[in-house]
PDB file of C-alpha atoms in Angstrom:
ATOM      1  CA  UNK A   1       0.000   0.000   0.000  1.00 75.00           C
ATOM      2  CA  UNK A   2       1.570   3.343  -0.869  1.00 78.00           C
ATOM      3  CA  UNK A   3       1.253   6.094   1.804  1.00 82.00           C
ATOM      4  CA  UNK A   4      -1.482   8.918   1.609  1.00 85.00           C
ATOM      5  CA  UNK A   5       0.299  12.199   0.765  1.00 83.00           C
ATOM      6  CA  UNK A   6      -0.735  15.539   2.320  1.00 85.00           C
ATOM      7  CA  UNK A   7      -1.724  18.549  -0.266  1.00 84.00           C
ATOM      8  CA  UNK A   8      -0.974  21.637   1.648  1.00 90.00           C
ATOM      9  CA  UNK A   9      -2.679  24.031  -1.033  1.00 95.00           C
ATOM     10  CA  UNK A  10      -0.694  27.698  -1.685  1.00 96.00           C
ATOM     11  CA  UNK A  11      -2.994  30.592  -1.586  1.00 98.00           C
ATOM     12  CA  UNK A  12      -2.971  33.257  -3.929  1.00 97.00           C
ATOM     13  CA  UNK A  13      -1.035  35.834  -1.464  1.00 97.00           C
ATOM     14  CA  UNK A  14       1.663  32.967  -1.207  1.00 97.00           C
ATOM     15  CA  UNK A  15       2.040  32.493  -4.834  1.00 97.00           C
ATOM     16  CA  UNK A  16       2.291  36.154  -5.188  1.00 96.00           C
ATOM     17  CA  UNK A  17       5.110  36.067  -2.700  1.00 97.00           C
ATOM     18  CA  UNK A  18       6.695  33.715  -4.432  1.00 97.00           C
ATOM     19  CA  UNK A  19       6.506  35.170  -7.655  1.00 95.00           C
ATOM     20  CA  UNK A  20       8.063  38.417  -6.229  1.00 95.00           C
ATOM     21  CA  UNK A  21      10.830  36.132  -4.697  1.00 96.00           C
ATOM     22  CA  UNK A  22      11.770  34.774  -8.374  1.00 95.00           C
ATOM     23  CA  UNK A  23      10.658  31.577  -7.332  1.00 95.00           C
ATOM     24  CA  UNK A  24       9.506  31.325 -11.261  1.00 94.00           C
ATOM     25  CA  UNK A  25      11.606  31.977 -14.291  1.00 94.00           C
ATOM     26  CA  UNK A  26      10.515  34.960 -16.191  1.00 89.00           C
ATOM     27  CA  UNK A  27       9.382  33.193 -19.362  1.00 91.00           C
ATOM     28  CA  UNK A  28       7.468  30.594 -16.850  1.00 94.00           C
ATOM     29  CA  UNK A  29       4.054  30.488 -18.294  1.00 94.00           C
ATOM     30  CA  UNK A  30       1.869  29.443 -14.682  1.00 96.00           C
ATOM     31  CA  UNK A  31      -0.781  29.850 -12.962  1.00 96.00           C
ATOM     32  CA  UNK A  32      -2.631  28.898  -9.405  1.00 98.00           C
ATOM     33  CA  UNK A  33      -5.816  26.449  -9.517  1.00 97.00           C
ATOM     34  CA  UNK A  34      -7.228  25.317  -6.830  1.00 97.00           C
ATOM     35  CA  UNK A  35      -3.856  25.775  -4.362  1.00 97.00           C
ATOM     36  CA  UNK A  36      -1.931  24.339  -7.117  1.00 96.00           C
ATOM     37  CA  UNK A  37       0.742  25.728  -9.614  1.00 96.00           C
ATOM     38  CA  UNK A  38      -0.039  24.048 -13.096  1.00 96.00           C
ATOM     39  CA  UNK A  39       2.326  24.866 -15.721  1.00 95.00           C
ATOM     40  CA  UNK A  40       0.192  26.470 -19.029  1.00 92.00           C
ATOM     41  CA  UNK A  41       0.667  24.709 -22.801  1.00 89.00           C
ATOM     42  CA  UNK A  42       2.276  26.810 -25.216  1.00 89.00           C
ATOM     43  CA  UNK A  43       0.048  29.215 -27.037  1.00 91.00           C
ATOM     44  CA  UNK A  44      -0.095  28.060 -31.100  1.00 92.00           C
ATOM     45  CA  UNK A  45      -1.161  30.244 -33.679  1.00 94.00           C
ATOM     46  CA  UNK A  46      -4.302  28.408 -33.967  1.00 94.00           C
ATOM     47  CA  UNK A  47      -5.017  29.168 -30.389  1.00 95.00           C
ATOM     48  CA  UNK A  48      -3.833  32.441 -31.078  1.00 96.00           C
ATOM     49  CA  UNK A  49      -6.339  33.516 -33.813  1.00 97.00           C
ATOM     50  CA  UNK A  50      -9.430  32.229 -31.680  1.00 97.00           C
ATOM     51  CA  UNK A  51      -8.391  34.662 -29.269  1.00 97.00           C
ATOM     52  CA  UNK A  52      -7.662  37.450 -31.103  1.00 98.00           C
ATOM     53  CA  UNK A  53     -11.108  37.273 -33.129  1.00 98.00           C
ATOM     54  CA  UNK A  54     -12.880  36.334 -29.491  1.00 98.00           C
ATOM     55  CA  UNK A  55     -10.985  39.943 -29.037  1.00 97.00           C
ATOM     56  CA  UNK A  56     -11.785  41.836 -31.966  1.00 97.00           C
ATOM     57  CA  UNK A  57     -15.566  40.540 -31.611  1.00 98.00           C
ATOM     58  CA  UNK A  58     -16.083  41.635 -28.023  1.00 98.00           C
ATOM     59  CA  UNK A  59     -14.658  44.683 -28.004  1.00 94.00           C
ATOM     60  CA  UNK A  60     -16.439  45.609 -30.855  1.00 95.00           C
ATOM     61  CA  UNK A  61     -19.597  44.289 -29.024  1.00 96.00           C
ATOM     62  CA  UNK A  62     -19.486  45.170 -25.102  1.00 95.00           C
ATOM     63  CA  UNK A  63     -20.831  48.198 -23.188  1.00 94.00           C
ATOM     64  CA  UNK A  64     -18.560  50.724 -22.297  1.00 95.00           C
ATOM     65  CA  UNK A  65     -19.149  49.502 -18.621  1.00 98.00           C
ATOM     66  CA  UNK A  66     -16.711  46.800 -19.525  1.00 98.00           C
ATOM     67  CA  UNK A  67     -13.347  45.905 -21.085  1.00 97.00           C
ATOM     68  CA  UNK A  68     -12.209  42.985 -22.472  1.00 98.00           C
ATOM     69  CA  UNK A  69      -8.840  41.413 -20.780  1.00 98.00           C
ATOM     70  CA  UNK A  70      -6.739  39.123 -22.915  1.00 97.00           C
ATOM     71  CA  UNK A  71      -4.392  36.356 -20.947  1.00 96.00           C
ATOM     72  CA  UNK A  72      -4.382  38.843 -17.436  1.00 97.00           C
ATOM     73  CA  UNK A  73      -5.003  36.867 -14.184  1.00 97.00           C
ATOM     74  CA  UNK A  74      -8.520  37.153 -12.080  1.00 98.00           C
ATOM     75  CA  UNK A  75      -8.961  36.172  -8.725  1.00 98.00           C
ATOM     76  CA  UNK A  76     -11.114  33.511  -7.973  1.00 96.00           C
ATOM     77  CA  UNK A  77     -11.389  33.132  -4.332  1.00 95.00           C
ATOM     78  CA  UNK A  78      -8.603  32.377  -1.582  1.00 96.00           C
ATOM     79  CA  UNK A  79      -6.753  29.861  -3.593  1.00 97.00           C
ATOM     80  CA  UNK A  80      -7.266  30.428  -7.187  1.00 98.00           C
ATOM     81  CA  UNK A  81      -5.503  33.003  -9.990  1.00 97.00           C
ATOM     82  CA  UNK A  82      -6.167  31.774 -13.150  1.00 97.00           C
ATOM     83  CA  UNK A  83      -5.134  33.469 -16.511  1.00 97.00           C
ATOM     84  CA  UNK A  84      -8.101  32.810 -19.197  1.00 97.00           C
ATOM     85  CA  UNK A  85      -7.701  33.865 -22.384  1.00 97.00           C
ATOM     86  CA  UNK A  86     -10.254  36.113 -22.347  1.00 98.00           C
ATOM     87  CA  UNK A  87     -12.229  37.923 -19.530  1.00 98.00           C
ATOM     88  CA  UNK A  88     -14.661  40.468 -20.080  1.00 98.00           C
ATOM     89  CA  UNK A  89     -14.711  42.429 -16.718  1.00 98.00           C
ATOM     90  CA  UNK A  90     -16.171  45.710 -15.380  1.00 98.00           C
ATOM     91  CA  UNK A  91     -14.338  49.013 -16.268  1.00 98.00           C
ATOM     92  CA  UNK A  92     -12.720  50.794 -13.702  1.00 97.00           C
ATOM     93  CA  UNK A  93     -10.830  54.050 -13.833  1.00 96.00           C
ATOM     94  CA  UNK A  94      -7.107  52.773 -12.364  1.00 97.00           C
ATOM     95  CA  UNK A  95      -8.068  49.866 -14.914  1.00 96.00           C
ATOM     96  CA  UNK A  96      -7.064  47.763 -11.559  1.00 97.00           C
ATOM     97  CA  UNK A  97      -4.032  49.214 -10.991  1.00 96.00           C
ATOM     98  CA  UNK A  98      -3.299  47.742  -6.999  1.00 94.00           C
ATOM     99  CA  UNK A  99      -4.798  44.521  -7.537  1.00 94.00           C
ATOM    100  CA  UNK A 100      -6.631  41.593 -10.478  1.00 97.00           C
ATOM    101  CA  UNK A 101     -10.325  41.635 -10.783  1.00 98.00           C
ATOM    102  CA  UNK A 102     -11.977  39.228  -8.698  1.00 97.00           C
ATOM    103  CA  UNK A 103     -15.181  37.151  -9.078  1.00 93.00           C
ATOM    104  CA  UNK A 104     -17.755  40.381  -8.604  1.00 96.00           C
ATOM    105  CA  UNK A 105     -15.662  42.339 -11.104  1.00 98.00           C
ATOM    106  CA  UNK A 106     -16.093  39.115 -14.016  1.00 98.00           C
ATOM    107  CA  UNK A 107     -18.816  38.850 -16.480  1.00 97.00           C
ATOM    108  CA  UNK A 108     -17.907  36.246 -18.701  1.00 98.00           C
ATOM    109  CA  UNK A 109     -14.907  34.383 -18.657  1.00 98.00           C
ATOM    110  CA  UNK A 110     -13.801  32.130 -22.194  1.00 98.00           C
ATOM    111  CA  UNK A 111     -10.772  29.604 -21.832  1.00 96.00           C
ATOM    112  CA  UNK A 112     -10.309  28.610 -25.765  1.00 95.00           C
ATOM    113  CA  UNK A 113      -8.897  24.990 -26.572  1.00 90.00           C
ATOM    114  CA  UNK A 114      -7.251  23.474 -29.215  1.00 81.00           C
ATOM    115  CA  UNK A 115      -6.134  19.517 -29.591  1.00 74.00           C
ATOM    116  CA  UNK A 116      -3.087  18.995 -31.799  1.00 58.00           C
TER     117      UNK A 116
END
């Protein structure tokens, strides 16, 4: 029988501490789920074109009340800081300067995939 391991999940103030500490590489491409640090796949240009039409399209399309965010991290709670590729999100006048919207801020959230 193989012994349980513990999770001890990193919060989202730890993983900025980290982050500040160079605990990552500068070309690291991560983010936090759920506690954990998952390493993000490559971006190909296939990925890269749904996005920027998704882009082109919404911005085209929203209320001024909002802007679209392409790749930028939200805060989802205590433990998660994900990076989706896009995020339509309120508009605020420091455009978030001190901090990454967080769930109240979000209005729709698209995460595109592509299989290879």
């Amino acid at each position: 029988m193989l012994p349980r391991v513990k999770h001890y999940p990193i919060s989202v103030e730890l993983y900025h501490i980290m982050a500040e500490r160079g605990t990552f590489a500068p070309d690291d491409r991560v983010e936090l789920i759920d506690g954990e640090i998952i390493e993000m796949s490559p971006i190909g240009s296939r990925h890269a074109r749904v996005v920027d039409f998704l882009n082109d399209f919404l911005a085209r399309r929203i209320d001024a009340n909002y802007i679209v965010r392409i790749q930028n991290p939200i805060v989802v709670g205590d433990l998660s800081e994900p990076q989706p590729d896009i995020a339509v999100v309120a508009r605020r006048e420091d455009f978030y300067r001190d901090g990454h919207p967080t769930g109240k801020d979000v209005a729709l959230v698209i995460e595109v995939c592509d299989s290879t």
